[in-house]
PDB file of C-alpha atoms in Angstrom:
ATOM      1  CA  MET A   1     337.991  56.442 -28.963  1.00 94.00           C
ATOM      2  CA  LEU A   2     340.476  53.146 -29.119  1.00 96.00           C
ATOM      3  CA  ASP A   3     339.615  49.703 -30.619  1.00 95.00           C
ATOM      4  CA  GLY A   4     341.254  47.283 -27.848  1.00 95.00           C
ATOM      5  CA  GLY A   5     341.592  44.419 -30.239  1.00 93.00           C
ATOM      6  CA  PHE A   6     343.345  46.269 -32.418  1.00 94.00           C
ATOM      7  CA  LEU A   7     345.440  48.636 -30.267  1.00 96.00           C
ATOM      8  CA  THR A   8     346.693  45.607 -28.650  1.00 96.00           C
ATOM      9  CA  LYS A   9     347.177  43.391 -31.075  1.00 94.00           C
ATOM     10  CA  LYS A  10     349.264  46.489 -33.247  1.00 95.00           C
ATOM     11  CA  LEU A  11     351.279  47.236 -30.164  1.00 96.00           C
ATOM     12  CA  GLN A  12     352.156  43.597 -29.321  1.00 95.00           C
ATOM     13  CA  GLN A  13     353.269  43.311 -33.302  1.00 93.00           C
ATOM     14  CA  ARG A  14     355.518  46.502 -32.174  1.00 94.00           C
ATOM     15  CA  LEU A  15     356.565  45.824 -28.588  1.00 95.00           C
ATOM     16  CA  ARG A  16     356.826  42.030 -28.833  1.00 96.00           C
ATOM     17  CA  ARG A  17     355.207  41.893 -25.713  1.00 96.00           C
ATOM     18  CA  TYR A  18     351.426  41.655 -25.180  1.00 96.00           C
ATOM     19  CA  PRO A  19     350.766  45.411 -23.404  1.00 97.00           C
ATOM     20  CA  LEU A  20     350.440  47.232 -20.492  1.00 96.00           C
ATOM     21  CA  ALA A  21     348.617  49.951 -19.191  1.00 97.00           C
ATOM     22  CA  SER A  22     351.521  52.181 -19.452  1.00 97.00           C
ATOM     23  CA  ASP A  23     351.628  51.383 -23.217  1.00 97.00           C
ATOM     24  CA  VAL A  24     348.766  52.025 -24.118  1.00 97.00           C
ATOM     25  CA  ASP A  25     348.553  55.542 -22.142  1.00 96.00           C
ATOM     26  CA  GLN A  26     351.815  56.238 -23.553  1.00 96.00           C
ATOM     27  CA  GLU A  27     350.278  55.586 -27.096  1.00 95.00           C
ATOM     28  CA  CYS A  28     347.743  57.497 -26.280  1.00 96.00           C
ATOM     29  CA  GLN A  29     350.018  60.401 -25.627  1.00 95.00           C
ATOM     30  CA  ARG A  30     351.313  60.638 -28.750  1.00 95.00           C
ATOM     31  CA  ILE A  31     348.227  60.838 -30.829  1.00 94.00           C
ATOM     32  CA  LEU A  32     347.410  63.614 -28.818  1.00 93.00           C
ATOM     33  CA  GLY A  33     350.998  65.345 -28.620  1.00 91.00           C
ATOM     34  CA  LEU A  34     350.002  65.607 -32.928  1.00 91.00           C
ATOM     35  CA  SER A  35     349.830  68.902 -34.105  1.00 90.00           C
ATOM     36  CA  ALA A  36     346.943  67.955 -35.640  1.00 92.00           C
ATOM     37  CA  LEU A  37     345.655  67.754 -31.725  1.00 91.00           C
ATOM     38  CA  ALA A  38     347.264  71.002 -30.788  1.00 91.00           C
ATOM     39  CA  ASP A  39     344.864  73.144 -29.484  1.00 89.00           C
ATOM     40  CA  THR A  40     342.000  70.802 -28.282  1.00 91.00           C
ATOM     41  CA  THR A  41     341.222  69.591 -25.232  1.00 90.00           C
ATOM     42  CA  LEU A  42     340.386  65.655 -23.916  1.00 92.00           C
ATOM     43  CA  LEU A  43     337.111  64.309 -22.485  1.00 91.00           C
ATOM     44  CA  ARG A  44     337.764  61.184 -21.842  1.00 94.00           C
ATOM     45  CA  ILE A  45     339.676  58.052 -23.586  1.00 96.00           C
ATOM     46  CA  TYR A  46     337.046  55.438 -24.280  1.00 97.00           C
ATOM     47  CA  TYR A  47     339.244  51.845 -24.571  1.00 97.00           C
ATOM     48  CA  TYR A  48     336.584  48.640 -25.930  1.00 96.00           C
ATOM     49  CA  ASP A  49     337.375  45.524 -25.886  1.00 96.00           C
ATOM     50  CA  ALA A  50     336.074  41.981 -24.088  1.00 95.00           C
ATOM     51  CA  PRO A  51     337.342  40.686 -21.045  1.00 94.00           C
ATOM     52  CA  PRO A  52     338.374  37.055 -21.131  1.00 93.00           C
ATOM     53  CA  LEU A  53     336.040  34.733 -21.281  1.00 91.00           C
ATOM     54  CA  GLN A  54     336.207  32.376 -18.220  1.00 90.00           C
ATOM     55  CA  LYS A  55     335.300  28.719 -18.919  1.00 90.00           C
ATOM     56  CA  VAL A  56     336.297  25.393 -19.098  1.00 93.00           C
ATOM     57  CA  ILE A  57     336.071  23.650 -22.622  1.00 92.00           C
ATOM     58  CA  SER A  58     337.297  20.430 -23.203  1.00 90.00           C
ATOM     59  CA  ASN A  59     338.851  19.284 -27.150  1.00 91.00           C
ATOM     60  CA  PRO A  60     336.418  17.203 -28.741  1.00 88.00           C
ATOM     61  CA  VAL A  61     339.306  15.133 -30.282  1.00 86.00           C
ATOM     62  CA  ASP A  62     341.100  13.877 -27.042  1.00 90.00           C
ATOM     63  CA  GLY A  63     338.875  15.663 -24.394  1.00 88.00           C
ATOM     64  CA  PHE A  64     341.731  17.751 -22.894  1.00 90.00           C
ATOM     65  CA  GLU A  65     340.419  20.446 -21.152  1.00 90.00           C
ATOM     66  CA  LYS A  66     342.032  23.765 -20.898  1.00 89.00           C
ATOM     67  CA  ASP A  67     340.175  26.788 -18.613  1.00 92.00           C
ATOM     68  CA  LEU A  68     340.391  29.514 -20.714  1.00 90.00           C
ATOM     69  CA  GLY A  69     340.223  32.155 -17.906  1.00 90.00           C
ATOM     70  CA  ARG A  70     343.716  31.156 -16.377  1.00 91.00           C
ATOM     71  CA  THR A  71     346.108  31.253 -19.840  1.00 91.00           C
ATOM     72  CA  GLN A  72     348.544  33.646 -19.945  1.00 92.00           C
ATOM     73  CA  ARG A  73     346.681  35.670 -22.612  1.00 92.00           C
ATOM     74  CA  ALA A  74     343.551  35.637 -20.034  1.00 94.00           C
ATOM     75  CA  ARG A  75     345.949  37.025 -17.312  1.00 94.00           C
ATOM     76  CA  GLU A  76     347.138  39.804 -19.407  1.00 95.00           C
ATOM     77  CA  SER A  77     344.102  41.060 -20.503  1.00 95.00           C
ATOM     78  CA  ARG A  78     343.004  41.458 -17.272  1.00 95.00           C
ATOM     79  CA  ALA A  79     345.789  43.059 -16.142  1.00 96.00           C
ATOM     80  CA  LEU A  80     345.617  45.633 -19.296  1.00 97.00           C
ATOM     81  CA  GLN A  81     341.947  46.166 -18.824  1.00 96.00           C
ATOM     82  CA  GLU A  82     342.031  46.395 -14.768  1.00 96.00           C
ATOM     83  CA  GLY A  83     344.794  48.765 -15.164  1.00 97.00           C
ATOM     84  CA  LEU A  84     343.489  51.093 -17.425  1.00 97.00           C
ATOM     85  CA  GLU A  85     340.526  51.878 -15.283  1.00 95.00           C
ATOM     86  CA  LEU A  86     342.169  53.276 -13.067  1.00 96.00           C
ATOM     87  CA  LEU A  87     345.144  55.556 -15.008  1.00 96.00           C
ATOM     88  CA  PRO A  88     343.606  60.016 -14.837  1.00 95.00           C
ATOM     89  CA  ASN A  89     340.825  60.030 -18.133  1.00 95.00           C
ATOM     90  CA  PHE A  90     340.618  56.710 -19.026  1.00 96.00           C
ATOM     91  CA  ALA A  91     337.223  54.777 -19.324  1.00 96.00           C
ATOM     92  CA  VAL A  92     336.818  50.798 -19.936  1.00 97.00           C
ATOM     93  CA  ARG A  93     333.675  49.697 -21.908  1.00 96.00           C
ATOM     94  CA  ARG A  94     333.399  45.973 -22.583  1.00 95.00           C
ATOM     95  CA  GLY A  95     331.519  43.550 -25.286  1.00 93.00           C
ATOM     96  CA  GLU A  96     331.858  40.130 -24.083  1.00 93.00           C
ATOM     97  CA  LEU A  97     333.208  36.632 -25.627  1.00 92.00           C
ATOM     98  CA  LEU A  98     331.926  33.862 -26.863  1.00 92.00           C
ATOM     99  CA  PHE A  99     332.630  30.431 -27.166  1.00 92.00           C
ATOM    100  CA  GLN A 100     330.849  28.976 -30.337  1.00 91.00           C
ATOM    101  CA  GLY A 101     332.878  25.447 -30.871  1.00 89.00           C
ATOM    102  CA  TRP A 102     335.478  24.442 -31.713  1.00 91.00           C
ATOM    103  CA  LYS A 103     337.178  24.627 -36.013  1.00 91.00           C
ATOM    104  CA  LEU A 104     340.192  23.665 -37.594  1.00 89.00           C
ATOM    105  CA  GLY A 105     342.734  26.363 -37.173  1.00 89.00           C
ATOM    106  CA  ASP A 106     344.438  27.914 -39.790  1.00 89.00           C
ATOM    107  CA  ALA A 107     348.002  25.886 -40.525  1.00 88.00           C
ATOM    108  CA  ALA A 108     345.801  22.948 -39.890  1.00 87.00           C
ATOM    109  CA  THR A 109     343.854  23.567 -42.468  1.00 89.00           C
ATOM    110  CA  ARG A 110     346.199  24.206 -44.922  1.00 89.00           C
ATOM    111  CA  GLN A 111     348.702  21.258 -44.558  1.00 88.00           C
ATOM    112  CA  ILE A 112     345.039  18.900 -44.705  1.00 88.00           C
ATOM    113  CA  GLN A 113     345.047  20.330 -47.881  1.00 89.00           C
ATOM    114  CA  THR A 114     348.338  20.120 -49.218  1.00 90.00           C
ATOM    115  CA  THR A 115     348.975  16.657 -47.785  1.00 89.00           C
ATOM    116  CA  PRO A 116     345.754  15.137 -46.637  1.00 88.00           C
ATOM    117  CA  ARG A 117     345.138  12.772 -42.916  1.00 88.00           C
ATOM    118  CA  PRO A 118     342.806  12.814 -40.463  1.00 86.00           C
ATOM    119  CA  PRO A 119     342.360  16.180 -38.258  1.00 87.00           C
ATOM    120  CA  GLY A 120     343.944  15.449 -34.717  1.00 86.00           C
ATOM    121  CA  ALA A 121     343.744  17.368 -31.984  1.00 87.00           C
ATOM    122  CA  LYS A 122     346.143  19.801 -32.360  1.00 89.00           C
ATOM    123  CA  ASP A 123     344.144  21.140 -34.989  1.00 89.00           C
ATOM    124  CA  PHE A 124     341.894  22.295 -33.654  1.00 90.00           C
ATOM    125  CA  VAL A 125     340.974  26.169 -31.715  1.00 89.00           C
ATOM    126  CA  PRO A 126     338.242  27.002 -29.973  1.00 90.00           C
ATOM    127  CA  ASP A 127     336.385  29.665 -31.554  1.00 91.00           C
ATOM    128  CA  ILE A 128     335.944  32.406 -29.844  1.00 92.00           C
ATOM    129  CA  LYS A 129     333.481  35.244 -30.655  1.00 92.00           C
ATOM    130  CA  GLN A 130     333.623  39.004 -29.918  1.00 90.00           C
ATOM    131  CA  LYS A 131     330.226  40.705 -29.480  1.00 91.00           C
ATOM    132  CA  GLY A 132     328.929  44.324 -28.312  1.00 89.00           C
ATOM    133  CA  VAL A 133     332.402  46.134 -28.644  1.00 91.00           C
ATOM    134  CA  ASP A 134     331.891  48.220 -32.249  1.00 90.00           C
ATOM    135  CA  LEU A 135     328.340  48.550 -31.313  1.00 91.00           C
ATOM    136  CA  ARG A 136     329.037  50.043 -27.890  1.00 94.00           C
ATOM    137  CA  MET A 137     332.070  51.803 -29.906  1.00 94.00           C
ATOM    138  CA  GLY A 138     329.374  53.390 -32.496  1.00 94.00           C
ATOM    139  CA  LEU A 139     326.143  53.958 -29.814  1.00 94.00           C
ATOM    140  CA  ASP A 140     329.052  56.030 -27.856  1.00 96.00           C
ATOM    141  CA  ILE A 141     330.280  58.017 -31.241  1.00 96.00           C
ATOM    142  CA  ALA A 142     326.942  58.674 -31.656  1.00 95.00           C
ATOM    143  CA  TRP A 143     325.517  59.229 -28.585  1.00 95.00           C
ATOM    144  CA  LEU A 144     329.017  61.992 -28.338  1.00 96.00           C
ATOM    145  CA  ALA A 145     327.760  64.160 -31.687  1.00 95.00           C
ATOM    146  CA  LEU A 146     324.128  64.180 -30.953  1.00 94.00           C
ATOM    147  CA  LYS A 147     324.616  66.022 -27.083  1.00 93.00           C
ATOM    148  CA  ARG A 148     327.614  68.321 -28.495  1.00 93.00           C
ATOM    149  CA  LEU A 149     330.383  66.883 -26.031  1.00 93.00           C
ATOM    150  CA  VAL A 150     333.096  67.277 -28.669  1.00 94.00           C
ATOM    151  CA  ASP A 151     334.061  69.000 -31.460  1.00 94.00           C
ATOM    152  CA  ILE A 152     336.649  66.303 -32.970  1.00 94.00           C
ATOM    153  CA  ILE A 153     336.424  62.314 -32.091  1.00 96.00           C
ATOM    154  CA  VAL A 154     339.848  60.356 -32.427  1.00 96.00           C
ATOM    155  CA  VAL A 155     338.794  56.503 -33.372  1.00 95.00           C
ATOM    156  CA  VAL A 156     342.168  53.698 -33.402  1.00 95.00           C
ATOM    157  CA  THR A 157     340.824  51.323 -34.926  1.00 91.00           C
ATOM    158  CA  GLY A 158     341.367  49.865 -38.724  1.00 88.00           C
ATOM    159  CA  ASP A 159     337.601  48.704 -38.596  1.00 84.00           C
ATOM    160  CA  ALA A 160     335.041  49.765 -41.594  1.00 86.00           C
ATOM    161  CA  ASP A 161     332.167  48.649 -39.399  1.00 88.00           C
ATOM    162  CA  LEU A 162     332.225  51.956 -37.553  1.00 91.00           C
ATOM    163  CA  VAL A 163     331.470  53.667 -40.330  1.00 93.00           C
ATOM    164  CA  PRO A 164     327.800  54.404 -39.920  1.00 93.00           C
ATOM    165  CA  SER A 165     328.679  56.061 -36.859  1.00 95.00           C
ATOM    166  CA  LEU A 166     331.303  57.692 -38.437  1.00 95.00           C
ATOM    167  CA  LYS A 167     329.056  59.090 -40.932  1.00 93.00           C
ATOM    168  CA  LEU A 168     326.285  60.026 -38.279  1.00 95.00           C
ATOM    169  CA  ALA A 169     329.109  61.922 -36.501  1.00 95.00           C
ATOM    170  CA  ARG A 170     330.284  63.941 -39.274  1.00 94.00           C
ATOM    171  CA  LYS A 171     326.540  64.844 -39.872  1.00 94.00           C
ATOM    172  CA  GLU A 172     326.623  66.218 -36.641  1.00 94.00           C
ATOM    173  CA  GLY A 173     329.095  69.232 -37.314  1.00 94.00           C
ATOM    174  CA  VAL A 174     331.955  66.749 -35.048  1.00 95.00           C
ATOM    175  CA  ARG A 175     335.588  66.181 -37.206  1.00 94.00           C
ATOM    176  CA  VAL A 176     336.287  62.551 -37.037  1.00 94.00           C
ATOM    177  CA  TYR A 177     339.768  61.747 -37.430  1.00 96.00           C
ATOM    178  CA  LEU A 178     341.306  58.216 -37.857  1.00 94.00           C
ATOM    179  CA  GLU A 179     344.710  56.853 -36.377  1.00 92.00           C
ATOM    180  CA  HIS A 180     344.915  53.371 -37.660  1.00 91.00           C
ATOM    181  CA  LEU A 181     348.149  52.338 -36.467  1.00 90.00           C
ATOM    182  CA  GLY A 182     349.668  51.956 -40.093  1.00 86.00           C
ATOM    183  CA  HIS A 183     347.655  49.217 -40.827  1.00 88.00           C
ATOM    184  CA  SER A 184     346.161  48.881 -44.147  1.00 83.00           C
ATOM    185  CA  VAL A 185     342.651  50.262 -44.202  1.00 84.00           C
ATOM    186  CA  SER A 186     339.432  50.205 -46.296  1.00 88.00           C
ATOM    187  CA  ARG A 187     338.939  53.118 -48.506  1.00 88.00           C
ATOM    188  CA  ASP A 188     335.594  53.162 -47.369  1.00 88.00           C
ATOM    189  CA  LEU A 189     336.919  54.012 -43.924  1.00 87.00           C
ATOM    190  CA  LYS A 190     339.256  56.733 -44.800  1.00 88.00           C
ATOM    191  CA  VAL A 191     336.559  58.604 -47.077  1.00 90.00           C
ATOM    192  CA  HIS A 192     334.586  58.603 -43.491  1.00 91.00           C
ATOM    193  CA  VAL A 193     336.555  60.519 -41.650  1.00 91.00           C
ATOM    194  CA  ASP A 194     337.667  64.294 -41.708  1.00 91.00           C
ATOM    195  CA  LEU A 195     341.658  62.981 -41.384  1.00 86.00           C
ATOM    196  CA  VAL A 196     343.684  60.146 -41.230  1.00 87.00           C
ATOM    197  CA  LEU A 197     346.294  60.858 -38.811  1.00 88.00           C
TER     198      LEU A 197
END
């Protein structure tokens, strides 16, 4: 089970570009090749993310309009998700992105705190929240465990929000493995898995 936002961020840091479907597949093959998974059979690779936001937004300071669906990042994200859908043994599960207005960007906030000035148009960034991705991951973990469809679930994430569903899977006798791709993760997340890969 792949937390798409987490995985793409980690792969992007490693590759220094936005990952392609083939990069995600290659990372999955690397994980499947680990000795802890040597005698296992793959049911499916679930990839969880939200499609790019299709919305035109206007900057509150200068009124400049930006079509979020036409950005480079939106094109790359769409291509990645559509590419994964076509790969064998992949299932793409989608949440949604919600535009919740504008906020001061982190860099602008730090600047204004050290050198007070009125904020300008470039200081504001869209406030976009992802909804439903963790919920879908959690529900699928619970479903796979309760239906006894798998013996092992490998979760690629850094998100401790999944702990309740991981605990349920373990109570149902499913072994849960965590791949965090070298990311610092909470003790709580490590405690509720059987093995950190």
